[in-house]
GROMACS .gro file of C-alpha atoms in nm:
model
  409
    1MET     CA    1   0.000   0.000   0.000
    2ASP     CA    2   0.162   0.329  -0.110
    3VAL     CA    3   0.087   0.694  -0.041
    4ASP     CA    4  -0.191   0.705  -0.301
    5ALA     CA    5  -0.372   0.403  -0.162
    6ILE     CA    6  -0.613   0.598   0.058
    7GLY     CA    7  -0.717   0.806  -0.241
    8ASP     CA    8  -0.778   0.488  -0.440
    9HIS     CA    9  -0.988   0.344  -0.160
   10ALA     CA   10  -1.184   0.669  -0.139
   11GLU     CA   11  -1.305   0.614  -0.494
   12LYS     CA   12  -1.417   0.264  -0.402
   13LEU     CA   13  -1.609   0.395  -0.101
   14LYS     CA   14  -1.808   0.649  -0.305
   15SER     CA   15  -2.056   0.384  -0.413
   16LEU     CA   16  -2.098   0.238  -0.065
   17ARG     CA   17  -2.460   0.152   0.021
   18ILE     CA   18  -2.539   0.128   0.390
   19ASP     CA   19  -2.733  -0.176   0.509
   20GLU     CA   20  -2.947  -0.162   0.818
   21TYR     CA   21  -2.716  -0.233   1.109
   22GLU     CA   22  -2.724  -0.234   1.486
   23ASP     CA   23  -2.404  -0.234   1.688
   24ASP     CA   24  -2.430  -0.357   2.044
   25ASP     CA   25  -2.115  -0.166   2.142
   26ASP     CA   26  -2.198   0.168   1.980
   27ASP     CA   27  -2.169   0.468   2.208
   28ASP     CA   28  -2.119   0.793   2.021
   29ASP     CA   29  -2.085   0.993   2.341
   30GLU     CA   30  -1.798   0.784   2.480
   31GLU     CA   31  -1.478   0.978   2.522
   32GLU     CA   32  -1.189   0.842   2.321
   33GLU     CA   33  -0.925   0.669   2.529
   34ALA     CA   34  -0.559   0.669   2.434
   35VAL     CA   35  -0.422   0.329   2.338
   36THR     CA   36  -0.082   0.172   2.288
   37LEU     CA   37   0.054   0.201   1.934
   38GLY     CA   38   0.292  -0.027   1.749
   39PHE     CA   39   0.552   0.095   1.498
   40VAL     CA   40   0.800  -0.109   1.296
   41GLU     CA   41   1.176  -0.059   1.299
   42ASN     CA   42   1.468  -0.255   1.165
   43PRO     CA   43   1.605  -0.496   1.429
   44LYS     CA   44   1.877  -0.343   1.644
   45ASN     CA   45   2.096  -0.652   1.605
   46GLU     CA   46   2.091  -1.008   1.468
   47TRP     CA   47   1.971  -1.173   1.788
   48SER     CA   48   1.715  -0.934   1.940
   49LEU     CA   49   1.420  -1.101   1.766
   50GLU     CA   50   1.506  -1.457   1.868
   51ARG     CA   51   1.241  -1.638   2.072
   52GLN     CA   52   1.427  -1.625   2.407
   53PHE     CA   53   1.378  -1.246   2.409
   54PHE     CA   54   0.999  -1.273   2.366
   55PRO     CA   55   0.986  -1.022   2.079
   56SER     CA   56   0.694  -0.842   1.921
   57LYS     CA   57   0.777  -0.852   1.553
   58ALA     CA   58   0.635  -0.835   1.201
   59GLY     CA   59   0.750  -1.029   0.896
   60GLY     CA   60   1.034  -1.275   0.873
   61VAL     CA   61   0.965  -1.607   1.044
   62PRO     CA   62   0.783  -1.651   1.376
   63ALA     CA   63   0.975  -1.671   1.702
   64TRP     CA   64   0.762  -1.958   1.834
   65LEU     CA   65   0.701  -1.932   2.209
   66ASP     CA   66   0.655  -2.307   2.245
   67PRO     CA   67   0.916  -2.418   1.990
   68VAL     CA   68   0.814  -2.785   1.989
   69ASP     CA   69   0.435  -2.823   1.968
   70ILE     CA   70   0.372  -2.569   1.692
   71PRO     CA   71   0.046  -2.583   1.490
   72LEU     CA   72   0.018  -2.872   1.245
   73GLY     CA   73  -0.202  -2.995   0.962
   74ARG     CA   74  -0.490  -2.777   0.852
   75SER     CA   75  -0.402  -2.517   1.115
   76SER     CA   76  -0.102  -2.416   0.906
   77ILE     CA   77  -0.279  -2.376   0.570
   78CYS     CA   78  -0.535  -2.143   0.414
   79ASP     CA   79  -0.875  -2.309   0.440
   80ILE     CA   80  -0.970  -2.167   0.101
   81CYS     CA   81  -0.678  -2.244  -0.133
   82GLY     CA   82  -0.487  -2.496   0.079
   83GLU     CA   83  -0.155  -2.309   0.057
   84PRO     CA   84   0.068  -2.277   0.368
   85LEU     CA   85  -0.006  -1.952   0.551
   86GLN     CA   86   0.257  -1.681   0.576
   87PHE     CA   87   0.363  -1.525   0.904
   88LEU     CA   88   0.231  -1.170   0.947
   89LEU     CA   89   0.321  -1.067   1.302
   90GLN     CA   90   0.334  -1.165   1.667
   91VAL     CA   91   0.256  -0.957   1.974
   92PHE     CA   92   0.390  -1.020   2.322
   93TYR     CA   93   0.145  -0.917   2.592
   94SER     CA   94   0.320  -0.644   2.790
   95PHE     CA   95   0.052  -0.406   2.913
   96LYS     CA   96   0.181  -0.064   3.024
   97ASP     CA   97   0.538  -0.189   2.982
   98VAL     CA   98   0.501  -0.429   3.275
   99TYR     CA   99   0.637  -0.776   3.220
  100ALA     CA  100   0.395  -1.066   3.285
  101PRO     CA  101   0.101  -0.842   3.379
  102THR     CA  102  -0.161  -1.118   3.408
  103LYS     CA  103  -0.241  -1.265   3.747
  104LYS     CA  104  -0.249  -1.615   3.602
  105GLU     CA  105   0.073  -1.802   3.660
  106SER     CA  106  -0.003  -2.016   3.356
  107ALA     CA  107   0.019  -1.707   3.135
  108PHE     CA  108   0.345  -1.564   3.267
  109HIS     CA  109   0.462  -1.565   2.902
  110ARG     CA  110   0.183  -1.493   2.654
  111MET     CA  111   0.208  -1.440   2.279
  112LEU     CA  112  -0.040  -1.399   1.993
  113PHE     CA  113   0.063  -1.502   1.640
  114VAL     CA  114  -0.113  -1.390   1.318
  115PHE     CA  115  -0.078  -1.570   0.984
  116MET     CA  116  -0.248  -1.504   0.652
  117CYS     CA  117  -0.269  -1.617   0.292
  118ARG     CA  118  -0.109  -1.380   0.042
  119SER     CA  119  -0.399  -1.419  -0.202
  120MET     CA  120  -0.643  -1.127  -0.212
  121LYS     CA  121  -0.899  -1.362  -0.365
  122CYS     CA  122  -0.884  -1.576  -0.051
  123LEU     CA  123  -0.909  -1.271   0.175
  124LEU     CA  124  -1.224  -1.159  -0.009
  125ARG     CA  125  -1.375  -1.504   0.044
  126ASP     CA  126  -1.266  -1.497   0.408
  127GLN     CA  127  -1.433  -1.161   0.467
  128HIS     CA  128  -1.755  -1.296   0.318
  129GLU     CA  129  -1.744  -1.620   0.520
  130GLN     CA  130  -1.707  -1.443   0.855
  131TRP     CA  131  -2.061  -1.306   0.828
  132LYS     CA  132  -2.214  -1.654   0.809
  133ARG     CA  133  -2.367  -1.733   1.144
  134HIS     CA  134  -2.371  -2.111   1.166
  135PRO     CA  135  -2.211  -2.369   1.399
  136GLU     CA  136  -1.963  -2.496   1.140
  137LYS     CA  137  -1.618  -2.344   1.145
  138PRO     CA  138  -1.590  -2.092   0.857
  139SER     CA  139  -1.312  -2.109   0.601
  140ARG     CA  140  -1.037  -1.868   0.699
  141SER     CA  141  -0.735  -1.721   0.524
  142VAL     CA  142  -0.631  -1.526   0.837
  143LYS     CA  143  -0.556  -1.731   1.147
  144VAL     CA  144  -0.456  -1.634   1.500
  145PHE     CA  145  -0.291  -1.853   1.762
  146ARG     CA  146  -0.248  -1.783   2.132
  147CYS     CA  147   0.036  -1.948   2.322
  148GLN     CA  148   0.115  -1.905   2.689
  149LEU     CA  149   0.359  -2.063   2.932
  150PRO     CA  150   0.411  -2.051   3.309
  151ARG     CA  151   0.721  -1.889   3.451
  152PHE     CA  152   0.877  -2.230   3.511
  153ASN     CA  153   0.876  -2.417   3.181
  154PRO     CA  154   1.107  -2.642   2.975
  155PHE     CA  155   1.211  -2.374   2.726
  156TYR     CA  156   1.317  -2.060   2.913
  157SER     CA  157   1.484  -1.955   3.233
  158SER     CA  158   1.260  -1.835   3.516
  159GLU     CA  159   1.478  -1.524   3.536
  160PRO     CA  160   1.455  -1.226   3.295
  161PRO     CA  161   1.658  -1.272   2.975
  162LYS     CA  162   2.004  -1.123   2.944
  163TYR     CA  163   2.003  -0.899   2.640
  164ASP     CA  164   2.327  -1.002   2.478
  165GLY     CA  165   2.421  -1.224   2.188
  166ASN     CA  166   2.532  -1.509   2.414
  167TYR     CA  167   2.198  -1.568   2.591
  168LYS     CA  168   2.030  -1.886   2.467
  169PRO     CA  169   1.695  -2.054   2.541
  170SER     CA  170   1.681  -2.359   2.765
  171GLY     CA  171   1.554  -2.601   2.502
  172ILE     CA  172   1.572  -2.669   2.131
  173GLY     CA  173   1.284  -2.642   1.890
  174ALA     CA  174   1.122  -2.853   1.622
  175THR     CA  175   1.279  -2.890   1.279
  176LEU     CA  176   1.125  -2.628   1.050
  177CYS     CA  177   1.051  -2.615   0.679
  178ASN     CA  178   1.361  -2.549   0.469
  179TRP     CA  179   1.165  -2.322   0.233
  180CYS     CA  180   0.942  -2.103   0.452
  181GLY     CA  181   1.120  -2.141   0.786
  182THR     CA  182   0.779  -2.117   0.951
  183TRP     CA  183   0.597  -2.449   0.986
  184LYS     CA  184   0.717  -2.783   1.119
  185GLY     CA  185   0.900  -2.990   0.859
  186ASP     CA  186   0.758  -3.341   0.838
  187LYS     CA  187   0.868  -3.425   0.482
  188LEU     CA  188   1.234  -3.523   0.449
  189CYS     CA  189   1.428  -3.477   0.124
  190SER     CA  190   1.473  -3.837   0.006
  191SER     CA  191   1.803  -3.757  -0.165
  192CYS     CA  192   2.023  -3.573   0.087
  193ARG     CA  193   1.803  -3.667   0.387
  194GLN     CA  194   1.912  -3.352   0.565
  195VAL     CA  195   1.642  -3.092   0.500
  196TRP     CA  196   1.272  -3.094   0.581
  197TYR     CA  197   0.961  -2.934   0.435
  198CYS     CA  198   0.614  -2.852   0.563
  199SER     CA  199   0.442  -2.937   0.234
  200GLU     CA  200   0.503  -3.092  -0.105
  201LYS     CA  201   0.466  -2.754  -0.270
  202HIS     CA  202   0.744  -2.598  -0.064
  203GLN     CA  203   0.962  -2.898  -0.134
  204VAL     CA  204   0.910  -2.854  -0.509
  205MET     CA  205   0.970  -2.479  -0.491
  206SER     CA  206   1.291  -2.531  -0.295
  207TRP     CA  207   1.411  -2.794  -0.543
  208ARG     CA  208   1.349  -2.569  -0.843
  209SER     CA  209   1.511  -2.271  -0.672
  210GLY     CA  210   1.845  -2.439  -0.617
  211HIS     CA  211   1.822  -2.723  -0.369
  212LYS     CA  212   1.871  -2.976  -0.650
  213PHE     CA  213   2.227  -2.846  -0.682
  214VAL     CA  214   2.289  -2.795  -0.309
  215CYS     CA  215   2.147  -3.138  -0.243
  216GLN     CA  216   2.430  -3.313  -0.429
  217GLN     CA  217   2.690  -3.116  -0.235
  218MET     CA  218   2.522  -3.207   0.093
  219LYS     CA  219   2.524  -3.575   0.000
  220VAL     CA  220   2.900  -3.559  -0.056
  221SER     CA  221   2.976  -3.366   0.263
  222SER     CA  222   2.753  -3.580   0.488
  223PRO     CA  223   2.677  -3.953   0.456
  224ILE     CA  224   2.319  -4.042   0.360
  225GLY     CA  225   2.117  -4.126   0.664
  226GLU     CA  226   2.261  -3.860   0.891
  227SER     CA  227   1.950  -3.646   0.878
  228ASN     CA  228   1.912  -3.322   1.065
  229LYS     CA  229   1.825  -3.420   1.421
  230THR     CA  230   1.928  -3.102   1.595
  231GLY     CA  231   1.569  -2.984   1.641
  232ALA     CA  232   1.642  -2.652   1.469
  233THR     CA  233   1.652  -2.521   1.117
  234SER     CA  234   1.985  -2.554   0.942
  235LEU     CA  235   2.185  -2.249   0.833
  236GLU     CA  236   2.086  -2.321   0.473
  237SER     CA  237   1.722  -2.344   0.578
  238HIS     CA  238   1.731  -2.002   0.742
  239LYS     CA  239   1.885  -1.839   0.437
  240VAL     CA  240   1.643  -2.000   0.191
  241GLY     CA  241   1.341  -1.933   0.406
  242SER     CA  242   1.431  -1.568   0.453
  243LYS     CA  243   1.391  -1.509   0.078
  244ASN     CA  244   1.030  -1.623   0.079
  245VAL     CA  245   0.885  -1.421   0.366
  246TRP     CA  246   0.796  -1.059   0.425
  247PRO     CA  247   1.076  -0.826   0.544
  248GLU     CA  248   1.142  -0.860   0.916
  249PHE     CA  249   1.083  -0.572   1.159
  250GLU     CA  250   1.077  -0.522   1.530
  251ILE     CA  251   0.752  -0.378   1.669
  252ILE     CA  252   0.820  -0.099   1.916
  253ILE     CA  253   0.560   0.034   2.155
  254GLU     CA  254   0.460   0.394   2.220
  255HIS     CA  255   0.155   0.546   2.383
  256GLU     CA  256  -0.089   0.741   2.169
  257SER     CA  257  -0.107   1.011   2.436
  258GLU     CA  258   0.248   1.109   2.342
  259TYR     CA  259   0.127   1.235   2.005
  260ASN     CA  260  -0.043   1.567   1.955
  261THR     CA  261  -0.381   1.572   1.788
  262ASP     CA  262  -0.275   1.846   1.549
  263ILE     CA  263   0.024   1.785   1.323
  264PRO     CA  264   0.240   2.098   1.290
  265GLU     CA  265   0.234   2.242   0.940
  266ASP     CA  266   0.612   2.277   0.934
  267ASN     CA  267   0.666   1.917   1.047
  268ASP     CA  268   0.877   1.721   0.798
  269LEU     CA  269   0.652   1.445   0.668
  270SER     CA  270   0.857   1.360   0.363
  271ASN     CA  271   0.924   1.009   0.493
  272SER     CA  272   0.572   0.948   0.625
  273LEU     CA  273   0.345   0.683   0.482
  274ILE     CA  274   0.058   0.925   0.423
  275SER     CA  275   0.087   1.304   0.408
  276LYS     CA  276  -0.147   1.526   0.607
  277ASN     CA  277  -0.261   1.701   0.289
  278LYS     CA  278  -0.355   1.368   0.135
  279ILE     CA  279  -0.562   1.282   0.443
  280ASP     CA  280  -0.736   1.621   0.441
  281ASP     CA  281  -0.812   1.599   0.069
  282THR     CA  282  -0.947   1.247   0.103
  283MET     CA  283  -1.175   1.334   0.394
  284ASN     CA  284  -1.310   1.642   0.217
  285SER     CA  285  -1.383   1.447  -0.101
  286LEU     CA  286  -1.574   1.185   0.096
  287MET     CA  287  -1.801   1.421   0.283
  288ASP     CA  288  -2.049   1.449  -0.003
  289SER     CA  289  -2.010   1.097  -0.141
  290PHE     CA  290  -2.136   0.878   0.146
  291GLN     CA  291  -2.507   0.802   0.149
  292GLY     CA  292  -2.521   0.761   0.526
  293ASP     CA  293  -2.399   0.973   0.816
  294ASP     CA  294  -2.268   0.675   1.016
  295ASP     CA  295  -2.020   0.567   0.749
  296LYS     CA  296  -1.918   0.926   0.684
  297LYS     CA  297  -1.847   0.981   1.052
  298SER     CA  298  -1.656   0.652   1.084
  299TRP     CA  299  -1.430   0.737   0.793
  300VAL     CA  300  -1.354   1.084   0.924
  301ASP     CA  301  -1.295   0.960   1.279
  302PHE     CA  302  -1.067   0.686   1.149
  303GLN     CA  303  -0.856   0.928   0.946
  304GLU     CA  304  -0.832   1.184   1.224
  305ARG     CA  305  -0.724   0.922   1.477
  306ILE     CA  306  -0.463   0.771   1.245
  307ALA     CA  307  -0.329   1.118   1.161
  308LYS     CA  308  -0.198   1.151   1.518
  309ALA     CA  309   0.073   0.899   1.430
  310LEU     CA  310   0.074   0.832   1.057
  311GLU     CA  311   0.312   0.536   1.061
  312GLN     CA  312   0.142   0.324   1.324
  313VAL     CA  313   0.080  -0.033   1.211
  314LEU     CA  314  -0.085  -0.170   1.523
  315ARG     CA  315  -0.320  -0.048   1.796
  316TYR     CA  316  -0.329  -0.243   2.124
  317TYR     CA  317  -0.648  -0.238   2.334
  318ARG     CA  318  -0.650  -0.517   2.591
  319ASP     CA  319  -0.728  -0.405   2.949
  320THR     CA  320  -0.843  -0.062   2.838
  321ASN     CA  321  -1.188   0.078   2.765
  322ALA     CA  322  -1.081   0.179   2.416
  323LYS     CA  323  -1.245   0.024   2.113
  324PRO     CA  324  -1.121  -0.049   1.761
  325ILE     CA  325  -1.157   0.233   1.511
  326TRP     CA  326  -1.351   0.116   1.206
  327PRO     CA  327  -1.303   0.286   0.866
  328VAL     CA  328  -1.657   0.185   0.764
  329SER     CA  329  -1.939   0.169   1.016
  330SER     CA  330  -2.164  -0.066   0.818
  331GLY     CA  331  -1.894  -0.332   0.796
  332ARG     CA  332  -1.806  -0.363   1.164
  333PRO     CA  333  -1.919  -0.651   1.387
  334SER     CA  334  -2.145  -0.656   1.689
  335ASN     CA  335  -2.072  -0.864   1.996
  336ALA     CA  336  -2.289  -1.143   1.856
  337ASP     CA  337  -2.069  -1.165   1.546
  338ILE     CA  338  -1.757  -1.257   1.746
  339PRO     CA  339  -1.751  -1.630   1.827
  340LYS     CA  340  -1.696  -1.744   2.184
  341CYS     CA  341  -1.371  -1.909   2.287
  342SER     CA  342  -1.381  -2.261   2.145
  343TYR     CA  343  -1.200  -2.401   2.452
  344CYS     CA  344  -1.373  -2.249   2.756
  345GLY     CA  345  -1.687  -2.104   2.596
  346GLY     CA  346  -1.614  -1.762   2.743
  347PRO     CA  347  -1.620  -1.428   2.561
  348ARG     CA  348  -1.340  -1.302   2.341
  349CYS     CA  349  -1.224  -0.941   2.374
  350HIS     CA  350  -1.064  -0.719   2.112
  351GLU     CA  351  -0.692  -0.730   2.180
  352PHE     CA  352  -0.528  -0.541   1.896
  353GLN     CA  353  -0.591  -0.397   1.551
  354ILE     CA  354  -0.364  -0.435   1.248
  355LEU     CA  355  -0.364  -0.139   1.009
  356PRO     CA  356  -0.296  -0.154   0.631
  357GLN     CA  357   0.014   0.065   0.671
  358LEU     CA  358   0.200  -0.258   0.747
  359LEU     CA  359   0.170  -0.355   0.379
  360TYR     CA  360   0.369  -0.045   0.284
  361TYR     CA  361   0.664  -0.160   0.492
  362PHE     CA  362   0.634  -0.509   0.347
  363GLY     CA  363   0.665  -0.360  -0.002
  364VAL     CA  364   0.332  -0.497  -0.125
  365ASP     CA  365   0.244  -0.359  -0.469
  366ASN     CA  366  -0.061  -0.137  -0.506
  367GLU     CA  367  -0.222  -0.343  -0.782
  368ALA     CA  368  -0.585  -0.445  -0.826
  369ASP     CA  369  -0.520  -0.802  -0.711
  370SER     CA  370  -0.260  -0.718  -0.444
  371LEU     CA  371  -0.322  -0.805  -0.082
  372ASP     CA  372  -0.499  -0.523   0.101
  373TRP     CA  373  -0.733  -0.462   0.393
  374ALA     CA  374  -0.893  -0.173   0.580
  375SER     CA  375  -0.854  -0.327   0.925
  376ILE     CA  376  -0.787  -0.661   1.092
  377VAL     CA  377  -0.903  -0.678   1.454
  378VAL     CA  378  -0.777  -0.969   1.663
  379TYR     CA  379  -1.003  -1.108   1.936
  380ALA     CA  380  -0.869  -1.340   2.208
  381CYS     CA  381  -1.013  -1.528   2.503
  382GLU     CA  382  -1.079  -1.274   2.775
  383ALA     CA  383  -0.982  -1.524   3.045
  384SER     CA  384  -0.668  -1.650   2.866
  385CYS     CA  385  -0.796  -2.001   2.936
  386GLU     CA  386  -0.553  -2.286   2.983
  387ALA     CA  387  -0.740  -2.578   2.828
  388GLY     CA  388  -0.668  -2.718   2.485
  389LEU     CA  389  -0.363  -2.727   2.262
  390PRO     CA  390  -0.037  -2.538   2.325
  391TYR     CA  391  -0.140  -2.305   2.040
  392LYS     CA  392  -0.506  -2.215   2.074
  393ASP     CA  393  -0.714  -2.078   1.787
  394GLU     CA  394  -0.831  -1.720   1.832
  395TYR     CA  395  -1.027  -1.497   1.594
  396ALA     CA  396  -0.949  -1.223   1.344
  397PHE     CA  397  -1.224  -1.003   1.202
  398VAL     CA  398  -1.137  -0.862   0.860
  399GLN     CA  399  -1.279  -0.539   0.717
  400LEU     CA  400  -1.202  -0.455   0.356
  401PHE     CA  401  -1.228  -0.128   0.168
  402SER     CA  402  -1.429  -0.281  -0.115
  403PRO     CA  403  -1.795  -0.174  -0.071
  404SER     CA  404  -1.930  -0.495  -0.223
  405HIS     CA  405  -1.775  -0.694   0.060
  406ASN     CA  406  -1.833  -0.460   0.355
  407THR     CA  407  -2.202  -0.532   0.386
  408ILE     CA  408  -2.362  -0.807   0.590
  409HIS     CA  409  -2.464  -1.108   0.379
   0.00000   0.00000   0.00000
């Protein structure tokens, strides 16, 4: 998404028709509450985003909290096209900069991971499916996993990590796919017997991209049968996988209250994602194009709130009274639209919101079929329940800019 993207989306929104809608959470008189914002920066060093430092990060490969029992099978693929999902970001729960803020000892370490399919066609289908209210699990191209560990666990020291390049985790992790570096490798190369893959497609892609040559060299340097049993990706795996993922960034946290509502006119915005003039022009052009006051107000409120910190990519809400900001009112969910926790049956609460600015940093092209969204809001079990798998399914609600897909079906 580039600097002209909001203008492009404005044209799409001009034909928006508002369906009758009732929002259980709507309260126009509620005072806005400042939230925690996430920004992306290049990693400070080579080791700061490794799993033993519990990083919040975007792109690259996930720093799995539980490095052994990572999601398998259909959990790792797009339900629509069947392709392995790509890692989008992970967020470590650190409310108000306090480590391990929950009172539950079982959630001393707590991380949420978001994955998605790179196909816009699948995302469109996903956004349509989420409005179907039936007991069957809908097909999803965006998946969220929650993982939490007690302070005393097999993988990490009970003491705070030492932030230096020599600090290592207590345990080793599962062998990962040689191509994507993301999912567990359960398919071994039958020739060199040293590298693993999460799917046949990634094995084929790796072979065509150069492994067929590297494979012969590996067979010579290591006898057949001595497969990789270290429990970690090989050096070659890391290098190959890094070419097939989004650029890696560290997510840094700042409070929205630190930003002024008004952006100084003489402020240098040459490196900003979206200029203030572009935002003003877009909002003015939309004022007469919406057919309903609710959508008009939502769009203006969204733009004004984002303008406080133009390069934010994430908004964190848990344990505050703040609510997600929706670009389009008619395409936002009510409480009834958010499924209950599938493990404890309790309610899910909105935890954080992913903004489309992230696509700009990932270098995603602004083409008609390129991946794009207006907002992705992640909902997680309010109680951070303990039952179920090490990685528990949570829920992502997707709102797109396209008017034909923002209405309730």
